[in-house]
């Protein structure tokens, strides 16, 4: 299938709507069709031989890709300013796919410590079984990261912003550190999205998004994407076809549909996040708010310099509240539903102690920076006035 750029594509929404798509599509349809095929057929034996010998671009078998997937990958690459993209069944499948493709026994990975807990778990509990060593250093401590690099180090990993503390990584400094030591770099930019930050332009080698969150945007799909150069992704693409954590054509269609409104949605998430954070910062029952858009945030200046917006996630601590009093505020909210995840139309609220860290020891929770009085709110697309009024009644009870 031919994919041509569809006229001028400088604006973010223009890219989100048109990039990666052929102007004239199968069946003269304006949207890309779903190819619900597990396999793709050849006209005759010579066509199979030509495909193998000359690598004609076409489909072969569903596990190796499908036409709708290529559209979505090109669209996401255009949004990120990357050469190529690689879709997966989930964000975790994408990070596991990258780490498995790039690391060998004896290799080392260095992480900033405020990383997604399942990524940390995969490295510490599972990559270690294959002889890969994981080192963690404090988020934002670039000297510690540099000291942790050895001749065996193959990858530096961080999230930015981090979850739930919303720390921001200086992407240029992070990328430069990797380049100086000949080590590749990966940023999980799920919380930023390609709208709010551009790690590839800053020199980062790989960007990961859980497309389950803002990119899909409707709390109705699971997907993950890796973005990088074609050359860097080639071995990762080959392993994806073997690991088999592939996304279904129907899910890709939901993702493509979500992406059409991506800029409109992220602007609203940014606005709601900022308004809610400003409200909370003024509330007498709130001890501290973590939101990079607030001047009180330790990374505010870096965030203003490097980000277009600060996202919909707001974390805060209640003043003089034990875990039960904190849970009471969560339970009193009427608009946000209680649940993990973020980035969808529906706001979500949760107490990290209960939702993600309940089975940790108190010592581990302290090490991860998860106090009992912490609440995380993922602002959706509702009206900010309603979200604020709802939080006000929950806090004033
Ligand atoms: C949700 C999330 C992931 C995992 O993505 P899934 O699509 O749930 O597998 C990874 N990183 C971050 C920052 C996330 O928020």
mmCIF file of C-alpha atoms and ligand atoms in Angstrom:
data_model
loop_
_atom_site.group_PDB
_atom_site.id
_atom_site.type_symbol
_atom_site.label_atom_id
_atom_site.label_comp_id
_atom_site.label_asym_id
_atom_site.label_seq_id
_atom_site.Cartn_x
_atom_site.Cartn_y
_atom_site.Cartn_z
ATOM 1 C CA UNK A 1 0.000 0.000 0.000
ATOM 2 C CA UNK A 2 1.237 3.475 -0.867
ATOM 3 C CA UNK A 3 1.418 6.057 1.874
ATOM 4 C CA UNK A 4 1.850 9.638 0.816
ATOM 5 C CA UNK A 5 1.969 12.722 2.921
ATOM 6 C CA UNK A 6 -1.276 14.550 2.621
ATOM 7 C CA UNK A 7 -0.303 18.133 1.886
ATOM 8 C CA UNK A 8 1.266 20.416 4.462
ATOM 9 C CA UNK A 9 1.774 18.586 7.753
ATOM 10 C CA UNK A 10 3.422 21.137 10.008
ATOM 11 C CA UNK A 11 0.617 21.493 12.565
ATOM 12 C CA UNK A 12 0.201 18.882 15.244
ATOM 13 C CA UNK A 13 -3.437 18.070 14.523
ATOM 14 C CA UNK A 14 -2.826 18.039 10.767
ATOM 15 C CA UNK A 15 -0.232 15.343 11.356
ATOM 16 C CA UNK A 16 -2.418 13.482 13.852
ATOM 17 C CA UNK A 17 -5.232 13.385 11.308
ATOM 18 C CA UNK A 18 -3.360 12.791 8.035
ATOM 19 C CA UNK A 19 0.208 11.506 8.560
ATOM 20 C CA UNK A 20 0.823 7.910 7.522
ATOM 21 C CA UNK A 21 -2.422 7.699 5.552
ATOM 22 C CA UNK A 22 -2.783 7.299 1.816
ATOM 23 C CA UNK A 23 -4.856 10.079 0.248
ATOM 24 C CA UNK A 24 -6.958 7.571 -1.656
ATOM 25 C CA UNK A 25 -7.635 4.401 0.318
ATOM 26 C CA UNK A 26 -9.037 0.953 -0.315
ATOM 27 C CA UNK A 27 -12.702 1.133 -1.289
ATOM 28 C CA UNK A 28 -12.352 4.926 -1.595
ATOM 29 C CA UNK A 29 -12.968 5.001 2.146
ATOM 30 C CA UNK A 30 -11.931 8.192 3.995
ATOM 31 C CA UNK A 31 -10.763 6.159 7.007
ATOM 32 C CA UNK A 32 -8.337 3.275 6.919
ATOM 33 C CA UNK A 33 -10.096 -0.092 6.806
ATOM 34 C CA UNK A 34 -9.528 -2.804 9.402
ATOM 35 C CA UNK A 35 -7.681 -5.731 7.836
ATOM 36 C CA UNK A 36 -9.040 -8.545 9.991
ATOM 37 C CA UNK A 37 -6.713 -11.129 8.453
ATOM 38 C CA UNK A 38 -4.395 -13.558 10.205
ATOM 39 C CA UNK A 39 -2.609 -14.327 6.927
ATOM 40 C CA UNK A 40 -1.990 -12.743 3.516
ATOM 41 C CA UNK A 41 -2.053 -14.759 0.315
ATOM 42 C CA UNK A 42 0.276 -14.949 -2.691
ATOM 43 C CA UNK A 43 -0.811 -15.241 -6.311
ATOM 44 C CA UNK A 44 1.629 -18.081 -7.050
ATOM 45 C CA UNK A 45 4.838 -19.730 -5.858
ATOM 46 C CA UNK A 46 7.018 -17.267 -7.776
ATOM 47 C CA UNK A 47 5.433 -14.403 -5.801
ATOM 48 C CA UNK A 48 6.516 -16.131 -2.566
ATOM 49 C CA UNK A 49 10.060 -16.553 -3.892
ATOM 50 C CA UNK A 50 10.189 -12.899 -5.030
ATOM 51 C CA UNK A 51 8.987 -11.798 -1.599
ATOM 52 C CA UNK A 52 11.720 -13.807 0.149
ATOM 53 C CA UNK A 53 14.530 -12.960 -2.254
ATOM 54 C CA UNK A 54 13.746 -9.311 -2.962
ATOM 55 C CA UNK A 55 11.859 -8.402 0.191
ATOM 56 C CA UNK A 56 9.010 -6.726 -1.725
ATOM 57 C CA UNK A 57 7.076 -4.635 0.781
ATOM 58 C CA UNK A 58 3.846 -6.545 1.403
ATOM 59 C CA UNK A 59 2.166 -8.444 4.198
ATOM 60 C CA UNK A 60 2.837 -12.094 4.968
ATOM 61 C CA UNK A 61 1.361 -13.212 8.271
ATOM 62 C CA UNK A 62 -0.483 -11.247 10.982
ATOM 63 C CA UNK A 63 2.202 -11.652 13.627
ATOM 64 C CA UNK A 64 4.680 -9.742 11.428
ATOM 65 C CA UNK A 65 2.409 -6.757 10.851
ATOM 66 C CA UNK A 66 -0.666 -5.605 8.968
ATOM 67 C CA UNK A 67 -1.505 -2.625 6.740
ATOM 68 C CA UNK A 68 -3.453 -0.662 9.379
ATOM 69 C CA UNK A 69 -0.579 -1.095 11.808
ATOM 70 C CA UNK A 70 1.830 0.529 9.334
ATOM 71 C CA UNK A 71 -0.473 3.551 9.047
ATOM 72 C CA UNK A 72 -0.603 3.939 12.834
ATOM 73 C CA UNK A 73 3.166 3.462 13.178
ATOM 74 C CA UNK A 74 3.895 6.133 10.572
ATOM 75 C CA UNK A 75 1.404 8.503 12.154
ATOM 76 C CA UNK A 76 2.944 8.077 15.611
ATOM 77 C CA UNK A 77 6.459 8.465 14.170
ATOM 78 C CA UNK A 78 5.382 11.721 12.486
ATOM 79 C CA UNK A 79 3.954 13.038 15.764
ATOM 80 C CA UNK A 80 7.131 12.154 17.634
ATOM 81 C CA UNK A 81 9.484 13.449 14.925
ATOM 82 C CA UNK A 82 11.004 9.957 14.693
ATOM 83 C CA UNK A 83 11.927 7.953 11.606
ATOM 84 C CA UNK A 84 9.992 4.818 12.565
ATOM 85 C CA UNK A 85 7.525 3.380 15.054
ATOM 86 C CA UNK A 86 6.743 -0.086 16.321
ATOM 87 C CA UNK A 87 3.353 -0.926 17.826
ATOM 88 C CA UNK A 88 2.742 -3.533 20.511
ATOM 89 C CA UNK A 89 -0.192 -5.058 22.363
ATOM 90 C CA UNK A 90 0.592 -2.900 25.425
ATOM 91 C CA UNK A 91 3.141 -0.466 26.802
ATOM 92 C CA UNK A 92 4.719 -3.269 28.825
ATOM 93 C CA UNK A 93 5.024 -5.464 25.715
ATOM 94 C CA UNK A 94 6.881 -2.561 24.064
ATOM 95 C CA UNK A 95 9.399 -2.078 26.867
ATOM 96 C CA UNK A 96 9.931 -5.829 27.301
ATOM 97 C CA UNK A 97 10.334 -6.152 23.521
ATOM 98 C CA UNK A 98 13.008 -3.450 23.454
ATOM 99 C CA UNK A 99 14.954 -4.742 26.468
ATOM 100 C CA UNK A 100 14.874 -8.342 25.229
ATOM 101 C CA UNK A 101 16.078 -7.287 21.773
ATOM 102 C CA UNK A 102 18.914 -5.066 22.982
ATOM 103 C CA UNK A 103 20.379 -6.763 26.062
ATOM 104 C CA UNK A 104 22.594 -9.815 26.439
ATOM 105 C CA UNK A 105 23.855 -11.702 29.489
ATOM 106 C CA UNK A 106 26.474 -9.585 31.253
ATOM 107 C CA UNK A 107 25.009 -6.278 30.005
ATOM 108 C CA UNK A 108 23.938 -3.575 32.419
ATOM 109 C CA UNK A 109 21.031 -1.098 32.469
ATOM 110 C CA UNK A 110 20.936 2.080 34.543
ATOM 111 C CA UNK A 111 17.536 3.453 35.608
ATOM 112 C CA UNK A 112 16.396 6.638 37.255
ATOM 113 C CA UNK A 113 14.550 5.209 40.252
ATOM 114 C CA UNK A 114 11.106 6.840 39.820
ATOM 115 C CA UNK A 115 10.229 4.484 37.001
ATOM 116 C CA UNK A 116 7.045 2.562 36.231
ATOM 117 C CA UNK A 117 6.933 -0.181 38.859
ATOM 118 C CA UNK A 118 6.328 -2.981 36.350
ATOM 119 C CA UNK A 119 9.368 -1.915 34.272
ATOM 120 C CA UNK A 120 11.417 -1.997 37.444
ATOM 121 C CA UNK A 121 9.980 -5.396 38.337
ATOM 122 C CA UNK A 122 10.752 -6.798 34.876
ATOM 123 C CA UNK A 123 14.390 -5.732 35.151
ATOM 124 C CA UNK A 124 14.961 -6.691 38.765
ATOM 125 C CA UNK A 125 13.088 -10.009 38.785
ATOM 126 C CA UNK A 126 13.243 -11.235 35.201
ATOM 127 C CA UNK A 127 16.097 -9.714 33.189
ATOM 128 C CA UNK A 128 18.312 -10.707 36.119
ATOM 129 C CA UNK A 129 17.471 -14.365 35.362
ATOM 130 C CA UNK A 130 19.175 -13.874 31.993
ATOM 131 C CA UNK A 131 22.269 -12.315 33.529
ATOM 132 C CA UNK A 132 21.421 -8.652 32.916
ATOM 133 C CA UNK A 133 22.371 -6.324 35.767
ATOM 134 C CA UNK A 134 20.082 -3.397 36.703
ATOM 135 C CA UNK A 135 21.376 -0.369 38.580
ATOM 136 C CA UNK A 136 19.115 2.338 39.959
ATOM 137 C CA UNK A 137 20.107 5.865 40.819
ATOM 138 C CA UNK A 138 18.103 8.733 42.204
ATOM 139 C CA UNK A 139 15.953 10.491 39.620
ATOM 140 C CA UNK A 140 17.623 13.654 38.362
ATOM 141 C CA UNK A 141 21.064 12.768 39.786
ATOM 142 C CA UNK A 142 23.052 12.810 36.523
ATOM 143 C CA UNK A 143 26.404 12.462 38.339
ATOM 144 C CA UNK A 144 25.157 9.284 40.030
ATOM 145 C CA UNK A 145 23.940 7.993 36.677
ATOM 146 C CA UNK A 146 27.310 8.719 35.105
ATOM 147 C CA UNK A 147 29.132 6.985 37.972
ATOM 148 C CA UNK A 148 26.897 3.929 37.537
ATOM 149 C CA UNK A 149 27.942 3.527 33.890
ATOM 150 C CA UNK A 150 30.484 0.733 33.325
ATOM 151 C CA UNK A 151 31.929 -0.726 30.095
ATOM 152 C CA UNK A 152 29.045 -3.254 30.255
ATOM 153 C CA UNK A 153 26.304 -0.583 30.305
ATOM 154 C CA UNK A 154 24.080 -0.757 27.225
ATOM 155 C CA UNK A 155 21.053 1.369 28.089
ATOM 156 C CA UNK A 156 20.064 4.355 30.240
ATOM 157 C CA UNK A 157 16.353 4.429 31.101
ATOM 158 C CA UNK A 158 14.042 7.033 32.560
ATOM 159 C CA UNK A 159 10.489 8.185 32.580
ATOM 160 C CA UNK A 160 9.677 11.875 32.137
ATOM 161 C CA UNK A 161 7.516 13.090 33.771
ATOM 162 C CA UNK A 162 7.708 10.351 36.383
ATOM 163 C CA UNK A 163 4.711 8.784 38.044
ATOM 164 C CA UNK A 164 3.388 9.731 40.595
ATOM 165 C CA UNK A 165 5.942 12.433 41.538
ATOM 166 C CA UNK A 166 5.991 14.152 38.125
ATOM 167 C CA UNK A 167 9.730 14.768 38.186
ATOM 168 C CA UNK A 168 11.061 16.035 34.865
ATOM 169 C CA UNK A 169 14.242 14.765 33.222
ATOM 170 C CA UNK A 170 16.518 17.182 31.368
ATOM 171 C CA UNK A 171 16.280 15.241 28.114
ATOM 172 C CA UNK A 172 19.232 16.949 26.413
ATOM 173 C CA UNK A 173 21.477 16.284 29.378
ATOM 174 C CA UNK A 174 20.278 12.671 29.628
ATOM 175 C CA UNK A 175 20.846 12.072 25.884
ATOM 176 C CA UNK A 176 24.247 13.760 25.969
ATOM 177 C CA UNK A 177 25.314 11.584 28.909
ATOM 178 C CA UNK A 178 24.473 8.484 26.894
ATOM 179 C CA UNK A 179 26.235 9.714 23.753
ATOM 180 C CA UNK A 180 29.405 10.637 25.657
ATOM 181 C CA UNK A 181 29.660 7.056 26.959
ATOM 182 C CA UNK A 182 28.418 5.308 23.813
ATOM 183 C CA UNK A 183 25.304 4.080 25.661
ATOM 184 C CA UNK A 184 21.801 4.187 24.150
ATOM 185 C CA UNK A 185 19.014 6.053 25.929
ATOM 186 C CA UNK A 186 15.309 5.312 26.437
ATOM 187 C CA UNK A 187 12.629 7.697 27.697
ATOM 188 C CA UNK A 188 9.188 6.462 28.708
ATOM 189 C CA UNK A 189 7.273 9.611 27.748
ATOM 190 C CA UNK A 190 3.787 8.206 28.384
ATOM 191 C CA UNK A 191 2.873 11.021 30.780
ATOM 192 C CA UNK A 192 4.217 13.738 28.474
ATOM 193 C CA UNK A 193 2.869 12.509 25.117
ATOM 194 C CA UNK A 194 4.511 13.738 21.867
ATOM 195 C CA UNK A 195 2.590 17.005 22.297
ATOM 196 C CA UNK A 196 4.119 18.046 25.627
ATOM 197 C CA UNK A 197 7.721 16.888 25.073
ATOM 198 C CA UNK A 198 9.910 15.772 22.180
ATOM 199 C CA UNK A 199 12.668 13.442 23.416
ATOM 200 C CA UNK A 200 13.846 12.469 19.900
ATOM 201 C CA UNK A 201 14.564 16.132 19.062
ATOM 202 C CA UNK A 202 16.534 16.326 22.327
ATOM 203 C CA UNK A 203 18.740 13.446 21.109
ATOM 204 C CA UNK A 204 17.194 10.504 22.984
ATOM 205 C CA UNK A 205 17.520 7.208 21.046
ATOM 206 C CA UNK A 206 14.238 5.463 21.941
ATOM 207 C CA UNK A 207 10.891 6.841 23.073
ATOM 208 C CA UNK A 208 8.230 4.614 24.592
ATOM 209 C CA UNK A 209 4.543 5.397 25.072
ATOM 210 C CA UNK A 210 1.853 3.355 26.676
ATOM 211 C CA UNK A 211 -0.715 4.259 24.011
ATOM 212 C CA UNK A 212 -3.280 2.887 26.449
ATOM 213 C CA UNK A 213 -3.155 6.330 28.071
ATOM 214 C CA UNK A 214 -3.360 9.693 26.257
ATOM 215 C CA UNK A 215 -2.735 8.437 22.704
ATOM 216 C CA UNK A 216 -5.700 6.052 22.720
ATOM 217 C CA UNK A 217 -7.377 8.461 25.097
ATOM 218 C CA UNK A 218 -10.728 6.774 25.754
ATOM 219 C CA UNK A 219 -9.975 4.129 28.398
ATOM 220 C CA UNK A 220 -11.010 1.488 25.869
ATOM 221 C CA UNK A 221 -7.813 -0.083 24.539
ATOM 222 C CA UNK A 222 -4.347 -1.361 25.464
ATOM 223 C CA UNK A 223 -1.408 -0.511 23.197
ATOM 224 C CA UNK A 224 2.248 0.455 23.306
ATOM 225 C CA UNK A 225 4.636 2.067 20.846
ATOM 226 C CA UNK A 226 8.412 2.415 20.466
ATOM 227 C CA UNK A 227 9.822 5.249 18.345
ATOM 228 C CA UNK A 228 13.373 5.518 17.027
ATOM 229 C CA UNK A 229 15.374 5.213 13.815
ATOM 230 C CA UNK A 230 14.601 2.438 11.334
ATOM 231 C CA UNK A 231 18.066 0.973 11.920
ATOM 232 C CA UNK A 232 17.758 0.881 15.700
ATOM 233 C CA UNK A 233 14.281 -0.648 15.537
ATOM 234 C CA UNK A 234 15.051 -3.359 13.021
ATOM 235 C CA UNK A 235 16.228 -6.036 15.498
ATOM 236 C CA UNK A 236 13.377 -5.031 17.827
ATOM 237 C CA UNK A 237 10.869 -5.495 14.991
ATOM 238 C CA UNK A 238 12.285 -8.934 14.207
ATOM 239 C CA UNK A 239 11.992 -10.034 17.830
ATOM 240 C CA UNK A 240 8.430 -8.646 18.048
ATOM 241 C CA UNK A 241 7.452 -11.135 15.338
ATOM 242 C CA UNK A 242 8.835 -13.936 17.504
ATOM 243 C CA UNK A 243 7.607 -12.774 20.939
ATOM 244 C CA UNK A 244 4.143 -12.361 19.428
ATOM 245 C CA UNK A 245 2.867 -9.545 21.686
ATOM 246 C CA UNK A 246 1.133 -7.977 18.698
ATOM 247 C CA UNK A 247 -1.791 -5.582 18.675
ATOM 248 C CA UNK A 248 -5.035 -6.605 16.971
ATOM 249 C CA UNK A 249 -6.255 -4.781 13.835
ATOM 250 C CA UNK A 250 -9.475 -3.827 15.647
ATOM 251 C CA UNK A 251 -7.493 -2.215 18.464
ATOM 252 C CA UNK A 252 -5.363 -0.281 15.972
ATOM 253 C CA UNK A 253 -8.520 1.146 14.453
ATOM 254 C CA UNK A 254 -9.593 2.399 17.904
ATOM 255 C CA UNK A 255 -6.150 3.921 18.364
ATOM 256 C CA UNK A 256 -6.276 5.640 14.957
ATOM 257 C CA UNK A 257 -9.680 7.028 15.807
ATOM 258 C CA UNK A 258 -8.419 8.314 19.156
ATOM 259 C CA UNK A 259 -5.408 9.969 17.512
ATOM 260 C CA UNK A 260 -7.594 12.132 15.248
ATOM 261 C CA UNK A 261 -8.588 14.238 18.273
ATOM 262 C CA UNK A 262 -5.309 13.893 20.130
ATOM 263 C CA UNK A 263 -4.281 17.563 20.160
ATOM 264 C CA UNK A 264 -7.743 18.753 21.228
ATOM 265 C CA UNK A 265 -7.763 16.218 24.026
ATOM 266 C CA UNK A 266 -4.259 16.836 25.348
ATOM 267 C CA UNK A 267 -4.869 20.580 25.416
ATOM 268 C CA UNK A 268 -7.906 19.916 27.600
ATOM 269 C CA UNK A 269 -5.986 17.478 29.830
ATOM 270 C CA UNK A 270 -3.266 20.134 30.222
ATOM 271 C CA UNK A 271 -5.838 22.797 31.095
ATOM 272 C CA UNK A 272 -7.693 20.565 33.557
ATOM 273 C CA UNK A 273 -4.450 19.390 35.199
ATOM 274 C CA UNK A 274 -3.251 22.959 35.727
ATOM 275 C CA UNK A 275 -6.617 24.230 37.020
ATOM 276 C CA UNK A 276 -7.003 21.317 39.450
ATOM 277 C CA UNK A 277 -3.385 21.671 40.636
ATOM 278 C CA UNK A 278 -3.859 25.415 41.242
ATOM 279 C CA UNK A 279 -7.066 24.754 43.189
ATOM 280 C CA UNK A 280 -5.414 22.087 45.345
ATOM 281 C CA UNK A 281 -2.352 24.263 46.045
ATOM 282 C CA UNK A 282 -4.657 26.854 47.677
ATOM 283 C CA UNK A 283 -6.718 24.376 49.704
ATOM 284 C CA UNK A 284 -6.078 24.341 53.496
ATOM 285 C CA UNK A 285 -6.403 20.532 53.703
ATOM 286 C CA UNK A 286 -3.672 20.015 51.099
ATOM 287 C CA UNK A 287 -0.089 19.843 52.353
ATOM 288 C CA UNK A 288 1.723 19.540 49.018
ATOM 289 C CA UNK A 289 0.914 19.333 45.304
ATOM 290 C CA UNK A 290 3.169 17.655 42.744
ATOM 291 C CA UNK A 291 2.519 19.305 39.376
ATOM 292 C CA UNK A 292 5.285 20.659 37.115
ATOM 293 C CA UNK A 293 3.098 23.594 36.079
ATOM 294 C CA UNK A 294 3.172 25.011 39.624
ATOM 295 C CA UNK A 295 6.048 27.336 40.615
ATOM 296 C CA UNK A 296 6.434 25.288 43.839
ATOM 297 C CA UNK A 297 7.435 22.178 41.858
ATOM 298 C CA UNK A 298 11.204 21.463 41.990
ATOM 299 C CA UNK A 299 11.327 20.989 38.199
ATOM 300 C CA UNK A 300 9.040 23.921 37.299
ATOM 301 C CA UNK A 301 11.728 25.945 35.542
ATOM 302 C CA UNK A 302 12.958 22.956 33.479
ATOM 303 C CA UNK A 303 9.361 22.021 32.651
ATOM 304 C CA UNK A 304 8.582 25.555 31.433
ATOM 305 C CA UNK A 305 11.720 25.543 29.292
ATOM 306 C CA UNK A 306 11.227 22.124 27.721
ATOM 307 C CA UNK A 307 7.504 21.287 27.758
ATOM 308 C CA UNK A 308 4.453 22.626 25.942
ATOM 309 C CA UNK A 309 2.071 21.611 28.707
ATOM 310 C CA UNK A 310 2.170 19.634 31.920
ATOM 311 C CA UNK A 311 -0.460 16.945 31.419
ATOM 312 C CA UNK A 312 -3.511 15.821 33.332
ATOM 313 C CA UNK A 313 -1.903 13.959 36.214
ATOM 314 C CA UNK A 314 -1.876 15.730 39.598
ATOM 315 C CA UNK A 315 -0.518 14.171 42.786
ATOM 316 C CA UNK A 316 -1.108 15.681 46.227
ATOM 317 C CA UNK A 317 -0.636 15.034 49.938
ATOM 318 C CA UNK A 318 -3.329 15.695 52.538
ATOM 319 C CA UNK A 319 -2.396 17.620 55.664
ATOM 320 C CA UNK A 320 -2.477 15.597 58.930
ATOM 321 C CA UNK A 321 -4.278 12.670 57.313
ATOM 322 C CA UNK A 322 -3.666 8.981 57.952
ATOM 323 C CA UNK A 323 -4.380 6.392 55.270
ATOM 324 C CA UNK A 324 -8.065 6.098 56.255
ATOM 325 C CA UNK A 325 -8.752 9.841 56.169
ATOM 326 C CA UNK A 326 -7.037 9.909 52.773
ATOM 327 C CA UNK A 327 -9.140 6.996 51.521
ATOM 328 C CA UNK A 328 -12.249 8.890 52.730
ATOM 329 C CA UNK A 329 -11.433 11.794 50.395
ATOM 330 C CA UNK A 330 -10.900 9.398 47.475
ATOM 331 C CA UNK A 331 -14.187 7.654 48.279
ATOM 332 C CA UNK A 332 -16.066 10.967 48.559
ATOM 333 C CA UNK A 333 -15.214 12.074 45.000
ATOM 334 C CA UNK A 334 -18.223 11.703 42.705
ATOM 335 C CA UNK A 335 -16.866 12.453 39.225
ATOM 336 C CA UNK A 336 -13.510 10.638 39.055
ATOM 337 C CA UNK A 337 -13.846 6.873 39.241
ATOM 338 C CA UNK A 338 -11.473 4.925 41.461
ATOM 339 C CA UNK A 339 -8.982 3.045 39.318
ATOM 340 C CA UNK A 340 -5.422 2.849 38.006
ATOM 341 C CA UNK A 341 -4.451 4.368 34.618
ATOM 342 C CA UNK A 342 -4.695 7.882 33.195
ATOM 343 C CA UNK A 343 -5.119 9.707 29.918
ATOM 344 C CA UNK A 344 -8.727 8.788 29.114
ATOM 345 C CA UNK A 345 -11.841 10.926 28.816
ATOM 346 C CA UNK A 346 -13.021 9.833 32.284
ATOM 347 C CA UNK A 347 -11.098 11.227 35.260
ATOM 348 C CA UNK A 348 -9.637 8.683 37.650
ATOM 349 C CA UNK A 349 -8.565 9.007 41.265
ATOM 350 C CA UNK A 350 -6.565 6.694 43.498
ATOM 351 C CA UNK A 351 -4.472 6.432 46.629
ATOM 352 C CA UNK A 352 -1.128 4.953 45.507
ATOM 353 C CA UNK A 353 -0.751 3.167 48.875
ATOM 354 C CA UNK A 354 -3.933 1.204 48.183
ATOM 355 C CA UNK A 355 -3.869 0.946 44.378
ATOM 356 C CA UNK A 356 -0.284 0.080 43.445
ATOM 357 C CA UNK A 357 1.807 -0.267 46.603
ATOM 358 C CA UNK A 358 -0.485 -2.147 49.033
ATOM 359 C CA UNK A 359 1.692 -5.238 49.042
ATOM 360 C CA UNK A 360 4.946 -3.333 49.612
ATOM 361 C CA UNK A 361 6.546 -3.070 53.028
ATOM 362 C CA UNK A 362 6.353 0.365 54.716
ATOM 363 C CA UNK A 363 10.140 0.614 54.206
ATOM 364 C CA UNK A 364 9.764 0.044 50.459
ATOM 365 C CA UNK A 365 6.956 2.584 50.254
ATOM 366 C CA UNK A 366 9.178 5.096 51.980
ATOM 367 C CA UNK A 367 11.993 4.295 49.546
ATOM 368 C CA UNK A 368 9.605 4.781 46.607
ATOM 369 C CA UNK A 369 8.300 8.048 48.106
ATOM 370 C CA UNK A 370 4.715 6.843 48.579
ATOM 371 C CA UNK A 371 3.315 8.235 51.861
ATOM 372 C CA UNK A 372 -0.078 7.112 53.227
ATOM 373 C CA UNK A 373 -1.623 10.555 52.629
ATOM 374 C CA UNK A 374 -0.890 10.661 48.873
ATOM 375 C CA UNK A 375 -3.675 10.928 46.272
ATOM 376 C CA UNK A 376 -3.196 10.763 42.504
ATOM 377 C CA UNK A 377 -5.793 12.293 40.244
ATOM 378 C CA UNK A 378 -5.730 11.702 36.498
ATOM 379 C CA UNK A 379 -7.786 14.578 35.121
ATOM 380 C CA UNK A 380 -9.909 13.533 32.176
ATOM 381 C CA UNK A 381 -11.803 15.696 29.730
ATOM 382 C CA UNK A 382 -14.681 16.859 31.936
ATOM 383 C CA UNK A 383 -15.122 20.568 32.688
ATOM 384 C CA UNK A 384 -12.490 21.848 35.102
ATOM 385 C CA UNK A 385 -15.112 23.750 37.139
ATOM 386 C CA UNK A 386 -16.962 20.507 37.806
ATOM 387 C CA UNK A 387 -13.804 18.608 38.747
ATOM 388 C CA UNK A 388 -12.808 21.408 41.140
ATOM 389 C CA UNK A 389 -16.273 21.633 42.713
ATOM 390 C CA UNK A 390 -16.249 17.875 43.193
ATOM 391 C CA UNK A 391 -12.809 17.857 44.837
ATOM 392 C CA UNK A 392 -13.914 20.775 47.033
ATOM 393 C CA UNK A 393 -16.919 18.835 48.384
ATOM 394 C CA UNK A 394 -14.737 15.722 48.925
ATOM 395 C CA UNK A 395 -12.117 17.738 50.830
ATOM 396 C CA UNK A 396 -14.587 19.835 52.826
ATOM 397 C CA UNK A 397 -16.580 16.917 54.159
HETATM 398 C C1 LIG B 1 0.669 2.456 31.885
HETATM 399 C C2 LIG B 1 2.123 2.714 31.781
HETATM 400 C C3 LIG B 1 3.005 1.752 31.251
HETATM 401 C C4 LIG B 1 2.532 0.378 30.849
HETATM 402 O O1 LIG B 1 1.692 0.445 29.755
HETATM 403 P P1 LIG B 1 0.525 -0.649 29.465
HETATM 404 O O2 LIG B 1 -0.078 -0.170 28.206
HETATM 405 O O3 LIG B 1 -0.397 -0.623 30.647
HETATM 406 O O4 LIG B 1 1.219 -1.963 29.353
HETATM 407 C C5 LIG B 1 4.337 2.080 31.144
HETATM 408 N N1 LIG B 1 4.800 3.276 31.531
HETATM 409 C C6 LIG B 1 3.989 4.222 32.037
HETATM 410 C C7 LIG B 1 4.565 5.521 32.443
HETATM 411 C C8 LIG B 1 2.633 3.982 32.174
HETATM 412 O O5 LIG B 1 1.840 4.923 32.691
#
